[in-house]
PDB file of C-alpha atoms in Angstrom:
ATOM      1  CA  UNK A   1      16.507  29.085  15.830  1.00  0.00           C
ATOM      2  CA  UNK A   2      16.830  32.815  16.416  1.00  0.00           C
ATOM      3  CA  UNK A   3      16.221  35.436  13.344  1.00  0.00           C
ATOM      4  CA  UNK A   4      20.285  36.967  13.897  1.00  0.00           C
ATOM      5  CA  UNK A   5      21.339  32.823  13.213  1.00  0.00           C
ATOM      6  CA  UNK A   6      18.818  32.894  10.290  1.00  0.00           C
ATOM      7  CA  UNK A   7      20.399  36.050   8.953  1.00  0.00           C
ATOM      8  CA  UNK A   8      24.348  34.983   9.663  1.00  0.00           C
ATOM      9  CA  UNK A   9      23.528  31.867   7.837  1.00  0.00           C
ATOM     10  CA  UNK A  10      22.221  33.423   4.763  1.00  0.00           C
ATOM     11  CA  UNK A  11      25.401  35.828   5.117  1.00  0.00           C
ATOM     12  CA  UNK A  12      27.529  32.412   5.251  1.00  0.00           C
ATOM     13  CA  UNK A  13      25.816  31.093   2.381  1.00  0.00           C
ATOM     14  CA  UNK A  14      26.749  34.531   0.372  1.00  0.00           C
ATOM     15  CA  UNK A  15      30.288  34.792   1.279  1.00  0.00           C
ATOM     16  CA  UNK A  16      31.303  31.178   0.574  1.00  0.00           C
ATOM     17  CA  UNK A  17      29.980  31.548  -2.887  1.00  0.00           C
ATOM     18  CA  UNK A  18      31.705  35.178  -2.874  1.00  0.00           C
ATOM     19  CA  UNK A  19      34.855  33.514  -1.954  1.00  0.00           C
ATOM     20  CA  UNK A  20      34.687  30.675  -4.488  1.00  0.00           C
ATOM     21  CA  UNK A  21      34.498  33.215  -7.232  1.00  0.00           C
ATOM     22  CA  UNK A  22      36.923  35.234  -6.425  1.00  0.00           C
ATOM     23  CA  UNK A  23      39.231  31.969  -5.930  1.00  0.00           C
ATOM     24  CA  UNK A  24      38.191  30.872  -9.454  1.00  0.00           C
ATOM     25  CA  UNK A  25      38.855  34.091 -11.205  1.00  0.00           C
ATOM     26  CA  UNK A  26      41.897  34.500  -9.199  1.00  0.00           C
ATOM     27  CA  UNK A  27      43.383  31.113 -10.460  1.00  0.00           C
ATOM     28  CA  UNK A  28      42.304  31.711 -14.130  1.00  0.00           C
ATOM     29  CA  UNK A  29      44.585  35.183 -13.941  1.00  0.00           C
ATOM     30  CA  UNK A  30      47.767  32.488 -12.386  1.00  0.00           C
ATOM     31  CA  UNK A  31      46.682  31.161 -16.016  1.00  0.00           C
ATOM     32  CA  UNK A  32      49.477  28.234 -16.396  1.00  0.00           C
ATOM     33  CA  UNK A  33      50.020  27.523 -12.789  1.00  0.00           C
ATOM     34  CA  UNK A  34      53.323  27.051 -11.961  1.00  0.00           C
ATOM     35  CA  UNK A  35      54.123  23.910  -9.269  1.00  0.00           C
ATOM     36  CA  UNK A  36      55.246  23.930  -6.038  1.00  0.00           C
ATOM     37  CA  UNK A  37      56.186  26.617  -4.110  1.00  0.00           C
ATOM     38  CA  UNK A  38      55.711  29.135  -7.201  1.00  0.00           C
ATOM     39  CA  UNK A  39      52.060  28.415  -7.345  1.00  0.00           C
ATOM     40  CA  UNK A  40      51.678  29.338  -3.914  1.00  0.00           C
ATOM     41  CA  UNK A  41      53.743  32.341  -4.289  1.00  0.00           C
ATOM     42  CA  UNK A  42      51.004  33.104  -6.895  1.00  0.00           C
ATOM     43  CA  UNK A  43      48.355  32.475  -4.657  1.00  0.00           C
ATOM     44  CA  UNK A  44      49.674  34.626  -1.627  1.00  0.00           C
ATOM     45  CA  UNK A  45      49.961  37.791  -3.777  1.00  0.00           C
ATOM     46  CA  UNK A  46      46.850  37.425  -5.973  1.00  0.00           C
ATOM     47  CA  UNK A  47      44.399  40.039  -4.617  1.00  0.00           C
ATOM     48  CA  UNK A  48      41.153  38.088  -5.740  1.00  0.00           C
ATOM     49  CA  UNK A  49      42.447  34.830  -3.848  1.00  0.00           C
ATOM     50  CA  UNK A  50      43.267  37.940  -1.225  1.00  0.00           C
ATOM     51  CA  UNK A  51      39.142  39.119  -0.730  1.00  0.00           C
ATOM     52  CA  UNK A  52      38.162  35.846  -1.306  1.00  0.00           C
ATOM     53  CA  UNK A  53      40.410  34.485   1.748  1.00  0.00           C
ATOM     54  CA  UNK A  54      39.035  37.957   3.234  1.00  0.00           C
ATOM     55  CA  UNK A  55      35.643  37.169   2.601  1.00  0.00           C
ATOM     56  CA  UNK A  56      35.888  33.652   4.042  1.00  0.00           C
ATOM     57  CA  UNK A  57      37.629  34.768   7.311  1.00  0.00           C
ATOM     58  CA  UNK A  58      34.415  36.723   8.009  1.00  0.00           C
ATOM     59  CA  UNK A  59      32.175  33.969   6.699  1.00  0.00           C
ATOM     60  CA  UNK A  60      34.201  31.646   9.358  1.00  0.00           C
ATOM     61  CA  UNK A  61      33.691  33.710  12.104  1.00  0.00           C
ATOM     62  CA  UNK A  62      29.692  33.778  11.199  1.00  0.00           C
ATOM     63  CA  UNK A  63      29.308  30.177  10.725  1.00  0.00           C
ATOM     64  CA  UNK A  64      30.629  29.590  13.821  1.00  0.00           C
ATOM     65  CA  UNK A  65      27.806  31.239  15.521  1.00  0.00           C
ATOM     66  CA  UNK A  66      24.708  29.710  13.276  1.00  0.00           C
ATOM     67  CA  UNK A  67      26.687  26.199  14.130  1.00  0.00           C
ATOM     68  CA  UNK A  68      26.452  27.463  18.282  1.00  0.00           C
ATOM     69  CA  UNK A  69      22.684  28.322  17.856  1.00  0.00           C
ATOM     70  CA  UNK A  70      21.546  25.830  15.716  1.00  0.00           C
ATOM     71  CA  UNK A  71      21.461  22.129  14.901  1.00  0.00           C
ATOM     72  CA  UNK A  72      24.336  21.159  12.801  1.00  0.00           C
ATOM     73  CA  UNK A  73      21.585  18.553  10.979  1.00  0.00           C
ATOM     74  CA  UNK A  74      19.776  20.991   9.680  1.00  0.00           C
ATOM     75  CA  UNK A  75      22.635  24.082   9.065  1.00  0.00           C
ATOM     76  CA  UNK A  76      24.572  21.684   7.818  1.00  0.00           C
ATOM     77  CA  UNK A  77      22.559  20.227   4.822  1.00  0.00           C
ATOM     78  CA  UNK A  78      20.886  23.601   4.306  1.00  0.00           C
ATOM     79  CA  UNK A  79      24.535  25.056   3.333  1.00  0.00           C
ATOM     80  CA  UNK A  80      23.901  23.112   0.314  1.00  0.00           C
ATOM     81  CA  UNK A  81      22.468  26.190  -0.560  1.00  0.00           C
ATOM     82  CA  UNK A  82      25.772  27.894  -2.101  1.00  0.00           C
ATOM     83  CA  UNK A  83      25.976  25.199  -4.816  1.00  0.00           C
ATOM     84  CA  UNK A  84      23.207  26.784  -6.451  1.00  0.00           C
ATOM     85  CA  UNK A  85      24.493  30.375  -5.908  1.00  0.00           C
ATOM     86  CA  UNK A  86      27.976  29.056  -7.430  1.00  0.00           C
ATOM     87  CA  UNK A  87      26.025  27.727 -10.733  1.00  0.00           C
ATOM     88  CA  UNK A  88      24.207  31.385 -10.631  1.00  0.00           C
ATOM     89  CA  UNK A  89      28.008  33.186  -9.531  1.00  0.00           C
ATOM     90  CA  UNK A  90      29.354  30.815 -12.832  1.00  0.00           C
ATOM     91  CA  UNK A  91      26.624  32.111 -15.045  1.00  0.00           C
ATOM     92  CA  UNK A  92      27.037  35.670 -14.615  1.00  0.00           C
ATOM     93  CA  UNK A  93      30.707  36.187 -13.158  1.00  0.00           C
ATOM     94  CA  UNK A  94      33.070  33.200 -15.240  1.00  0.00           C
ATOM     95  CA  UNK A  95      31.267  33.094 -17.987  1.00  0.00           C
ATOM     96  CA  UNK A  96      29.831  28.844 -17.266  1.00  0.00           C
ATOM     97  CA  UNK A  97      26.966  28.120 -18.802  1.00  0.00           C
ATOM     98  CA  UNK A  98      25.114  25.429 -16.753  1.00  0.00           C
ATOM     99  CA  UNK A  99      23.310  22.550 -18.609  1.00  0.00           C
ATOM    100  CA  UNK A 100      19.102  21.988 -17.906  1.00  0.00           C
ATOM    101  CA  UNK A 101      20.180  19.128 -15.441  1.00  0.00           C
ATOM    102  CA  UNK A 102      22.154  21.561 -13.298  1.00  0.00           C
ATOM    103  CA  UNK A 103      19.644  23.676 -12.721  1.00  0.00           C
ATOM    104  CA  UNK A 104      16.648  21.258 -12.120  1.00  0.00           C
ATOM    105  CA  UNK A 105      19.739  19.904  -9.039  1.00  0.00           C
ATOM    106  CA  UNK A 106      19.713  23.424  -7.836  1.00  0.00           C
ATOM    107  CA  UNK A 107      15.740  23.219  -7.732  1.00  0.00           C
ATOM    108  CA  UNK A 108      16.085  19.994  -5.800  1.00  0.00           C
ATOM    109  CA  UNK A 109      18.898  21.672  -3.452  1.00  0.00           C
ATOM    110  CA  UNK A 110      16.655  24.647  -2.956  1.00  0.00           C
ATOM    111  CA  UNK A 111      13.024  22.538  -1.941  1.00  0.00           C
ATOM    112  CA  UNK A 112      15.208  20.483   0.156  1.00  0.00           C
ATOM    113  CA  UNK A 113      16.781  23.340   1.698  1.00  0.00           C
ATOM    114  CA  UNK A 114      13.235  24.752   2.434  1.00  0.00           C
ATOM    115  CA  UNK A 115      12.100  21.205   3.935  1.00  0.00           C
ATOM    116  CA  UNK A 116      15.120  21.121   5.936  1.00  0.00           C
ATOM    117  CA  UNK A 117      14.672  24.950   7.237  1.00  0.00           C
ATOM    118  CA  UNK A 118      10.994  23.864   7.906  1.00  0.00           C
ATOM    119  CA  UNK A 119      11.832  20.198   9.534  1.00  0.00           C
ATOM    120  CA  UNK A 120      12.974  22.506  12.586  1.00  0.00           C
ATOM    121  CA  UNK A 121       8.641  23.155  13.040  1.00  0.00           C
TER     122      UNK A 121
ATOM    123  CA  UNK B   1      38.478  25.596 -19.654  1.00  0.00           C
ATOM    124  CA  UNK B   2      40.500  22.300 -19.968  1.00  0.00           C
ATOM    125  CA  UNK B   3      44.077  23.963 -21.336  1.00  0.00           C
ATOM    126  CA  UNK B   4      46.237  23.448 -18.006  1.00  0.00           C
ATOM    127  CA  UNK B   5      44.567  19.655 -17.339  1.00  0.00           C
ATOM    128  CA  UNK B   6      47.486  18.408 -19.710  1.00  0.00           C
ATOM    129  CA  UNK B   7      50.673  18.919 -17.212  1.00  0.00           C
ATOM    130  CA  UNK B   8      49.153  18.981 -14.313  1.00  0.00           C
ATOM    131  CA  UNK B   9      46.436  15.937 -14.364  1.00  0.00           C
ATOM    132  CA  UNK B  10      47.460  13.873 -11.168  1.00  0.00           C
ATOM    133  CA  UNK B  11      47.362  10.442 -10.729  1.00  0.00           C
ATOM    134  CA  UNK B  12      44.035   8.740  -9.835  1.00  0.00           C
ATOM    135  CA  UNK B  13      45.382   7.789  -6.437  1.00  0.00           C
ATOM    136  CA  UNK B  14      46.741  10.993  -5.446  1.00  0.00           C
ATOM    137  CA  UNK B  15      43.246  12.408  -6.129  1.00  0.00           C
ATOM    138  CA  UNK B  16      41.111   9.837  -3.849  1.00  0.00           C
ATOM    139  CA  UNK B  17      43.658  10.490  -1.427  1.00  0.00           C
ATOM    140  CA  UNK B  18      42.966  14.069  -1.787  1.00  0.00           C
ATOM    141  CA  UNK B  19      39.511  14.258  -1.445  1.00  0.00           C
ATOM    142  CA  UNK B  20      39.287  11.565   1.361  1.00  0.00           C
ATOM    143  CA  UNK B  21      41.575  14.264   3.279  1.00  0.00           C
ATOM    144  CA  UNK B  22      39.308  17.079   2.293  1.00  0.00           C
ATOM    145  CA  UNK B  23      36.339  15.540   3.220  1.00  0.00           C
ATOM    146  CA  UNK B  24      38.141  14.245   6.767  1.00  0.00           C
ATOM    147  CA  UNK B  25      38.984  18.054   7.633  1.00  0.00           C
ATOM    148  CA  UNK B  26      35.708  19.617   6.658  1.00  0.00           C
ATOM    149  CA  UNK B  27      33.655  17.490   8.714  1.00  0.00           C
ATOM    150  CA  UNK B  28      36.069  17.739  11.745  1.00  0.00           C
ATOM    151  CA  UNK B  29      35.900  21.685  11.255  1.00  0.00           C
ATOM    152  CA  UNK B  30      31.857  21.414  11.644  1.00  0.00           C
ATOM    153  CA  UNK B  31      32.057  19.544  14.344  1.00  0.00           C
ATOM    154  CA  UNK B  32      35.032  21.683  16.244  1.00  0.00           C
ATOM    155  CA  UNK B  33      33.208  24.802  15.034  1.00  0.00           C
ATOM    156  CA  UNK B  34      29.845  23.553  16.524  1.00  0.00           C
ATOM    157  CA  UNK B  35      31.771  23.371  19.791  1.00  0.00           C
ATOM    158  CA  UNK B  36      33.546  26.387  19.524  1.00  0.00           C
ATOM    159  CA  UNK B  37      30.403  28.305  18.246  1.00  0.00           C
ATOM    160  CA  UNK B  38      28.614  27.046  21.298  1.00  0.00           C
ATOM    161  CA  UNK B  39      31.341  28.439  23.841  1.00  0.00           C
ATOM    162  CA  UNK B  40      31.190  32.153  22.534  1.00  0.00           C
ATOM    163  CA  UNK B  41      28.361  34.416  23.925  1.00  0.00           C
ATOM    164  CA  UNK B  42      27.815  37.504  21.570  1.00  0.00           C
ATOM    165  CA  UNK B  43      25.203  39.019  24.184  1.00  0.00           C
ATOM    166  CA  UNK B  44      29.138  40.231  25.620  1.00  0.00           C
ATOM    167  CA  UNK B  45      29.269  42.772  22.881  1.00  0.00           C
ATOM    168  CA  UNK B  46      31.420  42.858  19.398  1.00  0.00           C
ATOM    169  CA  UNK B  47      35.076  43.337  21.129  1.00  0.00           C
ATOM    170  CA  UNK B  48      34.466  41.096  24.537  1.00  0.00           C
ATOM    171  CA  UNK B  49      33.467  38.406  21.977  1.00  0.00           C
ATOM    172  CA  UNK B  50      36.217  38.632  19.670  1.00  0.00           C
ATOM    173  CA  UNK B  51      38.522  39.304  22.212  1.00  0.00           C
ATOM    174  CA  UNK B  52      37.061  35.742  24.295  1.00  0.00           C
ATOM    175  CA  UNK B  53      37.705  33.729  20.697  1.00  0.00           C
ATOM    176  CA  UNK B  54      40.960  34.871  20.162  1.00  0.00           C
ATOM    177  CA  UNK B  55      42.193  33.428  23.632  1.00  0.00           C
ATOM    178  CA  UNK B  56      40.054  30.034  23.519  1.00  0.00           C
ATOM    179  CA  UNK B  57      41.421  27.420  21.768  1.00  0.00           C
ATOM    180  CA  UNK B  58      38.935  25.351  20.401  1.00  0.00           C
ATOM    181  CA  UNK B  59      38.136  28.591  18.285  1.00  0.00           C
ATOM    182  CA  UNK B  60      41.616  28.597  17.306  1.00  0.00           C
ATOM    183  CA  UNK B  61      41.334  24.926  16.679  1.00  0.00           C
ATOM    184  CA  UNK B  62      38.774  25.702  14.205  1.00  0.00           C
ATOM    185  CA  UNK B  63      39.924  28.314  12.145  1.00  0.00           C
ATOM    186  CA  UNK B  64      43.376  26.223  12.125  1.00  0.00           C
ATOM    187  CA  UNK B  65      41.137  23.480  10.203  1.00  0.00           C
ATOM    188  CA  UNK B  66      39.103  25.677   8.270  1.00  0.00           C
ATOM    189  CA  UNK B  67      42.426  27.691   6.487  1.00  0.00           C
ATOM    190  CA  UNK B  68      43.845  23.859   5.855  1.00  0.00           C
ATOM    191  CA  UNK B  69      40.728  22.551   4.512  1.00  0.00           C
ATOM    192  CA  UNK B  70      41.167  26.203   2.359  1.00  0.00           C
ATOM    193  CA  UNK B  71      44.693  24.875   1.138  1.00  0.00           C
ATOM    194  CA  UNK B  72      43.687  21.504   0.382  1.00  0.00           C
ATOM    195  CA  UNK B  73      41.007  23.006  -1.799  1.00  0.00           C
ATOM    196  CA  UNK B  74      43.348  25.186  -3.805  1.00  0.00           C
ATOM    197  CA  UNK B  75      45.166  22.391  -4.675  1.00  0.00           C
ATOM    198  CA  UNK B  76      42.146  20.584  -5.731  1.00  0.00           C
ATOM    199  CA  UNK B  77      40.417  23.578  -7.711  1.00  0.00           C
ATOM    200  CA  UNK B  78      43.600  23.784  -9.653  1.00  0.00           C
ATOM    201  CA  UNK B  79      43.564  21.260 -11.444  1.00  0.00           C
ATOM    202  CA  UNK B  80      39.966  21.252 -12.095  1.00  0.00           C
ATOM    203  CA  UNK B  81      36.912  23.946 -13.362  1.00  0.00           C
ATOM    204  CA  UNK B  82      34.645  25.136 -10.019  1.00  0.00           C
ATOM    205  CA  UNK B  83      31.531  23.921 -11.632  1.00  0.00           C
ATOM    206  CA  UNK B  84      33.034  20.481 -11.389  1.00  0.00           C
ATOM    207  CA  UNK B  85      34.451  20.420  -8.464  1.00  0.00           C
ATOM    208  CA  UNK B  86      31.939  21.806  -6.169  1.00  0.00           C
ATOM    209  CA  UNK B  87      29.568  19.393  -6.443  1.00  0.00           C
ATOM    210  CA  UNK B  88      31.991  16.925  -5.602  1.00  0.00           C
ATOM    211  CA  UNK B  89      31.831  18.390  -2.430  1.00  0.00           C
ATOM    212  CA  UNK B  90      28.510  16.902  -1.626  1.00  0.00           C
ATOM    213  CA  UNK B  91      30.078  14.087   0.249  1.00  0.00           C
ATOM    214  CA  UNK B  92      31.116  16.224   3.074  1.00  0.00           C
ATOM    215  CA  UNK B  93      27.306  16.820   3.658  1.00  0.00           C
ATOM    216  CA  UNK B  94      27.076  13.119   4.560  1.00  0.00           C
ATOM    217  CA  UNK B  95      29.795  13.240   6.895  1.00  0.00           C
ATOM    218  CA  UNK B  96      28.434  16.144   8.908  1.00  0.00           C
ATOM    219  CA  UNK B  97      25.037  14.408   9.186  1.00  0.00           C
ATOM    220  CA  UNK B  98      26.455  11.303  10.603  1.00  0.00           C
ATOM    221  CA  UNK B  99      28.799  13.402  13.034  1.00  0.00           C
ATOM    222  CA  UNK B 100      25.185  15.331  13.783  1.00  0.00           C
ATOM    223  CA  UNK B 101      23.832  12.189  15.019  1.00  0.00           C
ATOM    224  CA  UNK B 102      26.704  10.454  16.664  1.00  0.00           C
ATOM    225  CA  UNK B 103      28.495  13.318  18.483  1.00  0.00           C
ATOM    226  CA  UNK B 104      25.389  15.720  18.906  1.00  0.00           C
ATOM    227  CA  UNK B 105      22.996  13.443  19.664  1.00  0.00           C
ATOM    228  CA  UNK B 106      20.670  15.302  17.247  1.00  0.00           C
ATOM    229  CA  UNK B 107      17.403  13.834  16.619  1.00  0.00           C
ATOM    230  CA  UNK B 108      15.877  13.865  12.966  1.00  0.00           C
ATOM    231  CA  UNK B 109      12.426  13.350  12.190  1.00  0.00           C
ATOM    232  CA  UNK B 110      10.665  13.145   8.608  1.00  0.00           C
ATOM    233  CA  UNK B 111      10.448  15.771   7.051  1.00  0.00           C
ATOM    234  CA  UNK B 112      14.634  16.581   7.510  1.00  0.00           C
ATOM    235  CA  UNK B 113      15.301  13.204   6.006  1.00  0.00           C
ATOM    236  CA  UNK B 114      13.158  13.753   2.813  1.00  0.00           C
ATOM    237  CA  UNK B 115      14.973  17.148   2.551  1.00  0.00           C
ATOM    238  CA  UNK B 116      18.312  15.726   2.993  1.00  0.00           C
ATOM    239  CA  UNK B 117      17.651  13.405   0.107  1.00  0.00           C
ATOM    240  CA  UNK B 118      16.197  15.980  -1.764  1.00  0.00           C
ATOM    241  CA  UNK B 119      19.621  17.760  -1.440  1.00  0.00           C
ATOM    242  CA  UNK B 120      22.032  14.971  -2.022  1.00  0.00           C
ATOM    243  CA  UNK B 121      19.748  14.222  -4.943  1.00  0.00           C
ATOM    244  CA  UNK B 122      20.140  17.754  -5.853  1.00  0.00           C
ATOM    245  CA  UNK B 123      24.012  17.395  -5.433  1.00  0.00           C
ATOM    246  CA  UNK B 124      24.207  13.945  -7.145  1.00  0.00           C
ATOM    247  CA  UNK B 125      22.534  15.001 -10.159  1.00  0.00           C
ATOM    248  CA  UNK B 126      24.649  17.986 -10.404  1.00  0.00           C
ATOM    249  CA  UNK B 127      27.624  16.255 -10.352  1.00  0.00           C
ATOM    250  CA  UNK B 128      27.184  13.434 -12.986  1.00  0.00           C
ATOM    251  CA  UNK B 129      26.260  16.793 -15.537  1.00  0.00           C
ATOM    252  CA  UNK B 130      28.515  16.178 -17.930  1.00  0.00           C
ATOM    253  CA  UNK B 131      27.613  18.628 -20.730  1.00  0.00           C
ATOM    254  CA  UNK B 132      28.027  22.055 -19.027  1.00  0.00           C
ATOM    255  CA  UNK B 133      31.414  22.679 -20.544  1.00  0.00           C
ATOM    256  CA  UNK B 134      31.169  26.350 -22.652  1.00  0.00           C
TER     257      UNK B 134
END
């Protein structure tokens, strides 16, 4: 796997929790949604939802090469990756506080991360 | 955290059916994306390479996928807190392995497998935490 697909993934891994946060504190300033076709009204004008749809256009566009230059068994797990920067994006950016369990899954996610990233010798 | 969950909690069935489709679309946007990914040559430059994915369709294909899986998983977040419902997402990672195997032909050996289970362990666990309300 070459060092620019090891770099574009971490990038991918970045922006997709980026764009999750930005989602989440977009929604919480909706506050009580409306339904339908107001709530996505709401979500069209929003400018969080707006850089984190920004931020996930460009994280698109970089997955798609790691995917083309890399095996999509060993990517693909390893993407696990922004669940642990989400509980670490909840901790300091919404305010979440995340439970002992959570974090001792985010060690597992990150050592099997690591044996995935290494299972490619 | 929980204040909106009262008018907008949807039925059980409407929610399996939700996350069945969201899991369906995610894995089919790997797998088009793999394919796509594969067809683009960067070594073109920046503006060749952009200008090449614009015109070819699988590309197209996938980005179509990825902005409905997006969609899907507004409607999903909505209803429910982001520390909840990404972990939930660990299924897809199942998905993509089996599509790994049967439409890539990829090969694992054993040192992926214990990390995979590491992960989904990882993902499992952080799913069934019930007590990380603030």
């Amino acid at each position: 796997m070459i060092a620019l697909a090891w770099f574009l993934f971490g990038l991918t891994v970045a922006l997709d929790v980026f764009g999750q946060t930005m989602f989440k504190l977009g929604l919480d300033r909706i506050g009580d949604a409306p339904s339908g076709l107001g709530f996505w009204r709401a979500v069209a004008t929003n400018p969080w939802i707006f850089a984190g749809l920004a931020g996930y256009a460009v994280e698109a566009a970089s997955w798609m090469f790691v995917l083309g230059h890399a095996p999509l068994s060993v990517v693909g797990p390893m993407a696990a990756l922004s669940y642990v920067g989400a509980i670490v994006a909840g901790r300091l950016f919404l305010g979440e506080r995340a439970g002992r369990r959570r974090w001792l899954a985010a060690g597992l996610i990150t050592i099997g991360a690591g044996l995935v990233g290494a299972s490619l010798g | 955290m929980d204040r909106r969950a009262g008018h907008l909690q949807p039925t059980l069935g409407r929610a399996l059916w939700g996350w069945a489709l969201f899991i369906a679309v995610e894995t089919l946007t790997q797998v088009v994306f793999k394919f796509a990914g594969a067809s683009l040559d960067v070594g073109q430059g920046l503006v060749t390479t952009a200008l090449h994915a614009v015109t070819t369709p699988v590309v197209l294909l996938g980005f179509a996928l990825y902005f409905c899986g997006f969609l899907i998983w507004m409607t999903i977040l909505k209803t429910i807190d982001m520390g909840r419902a990404f972990p939930m997402t660990g299924a897809i990672y199942v998905a993509t392995l089996a599509a790994a195997v049967l439409v890539f032909h990829e090969t694992m050996n054993l040192t992926r497998i214990v990390g995979v289970v590491a992960i989904i362990a990882g993902v499992v666990l952080m799913a069934s935490d019930e007590d990380s309300e603030p």
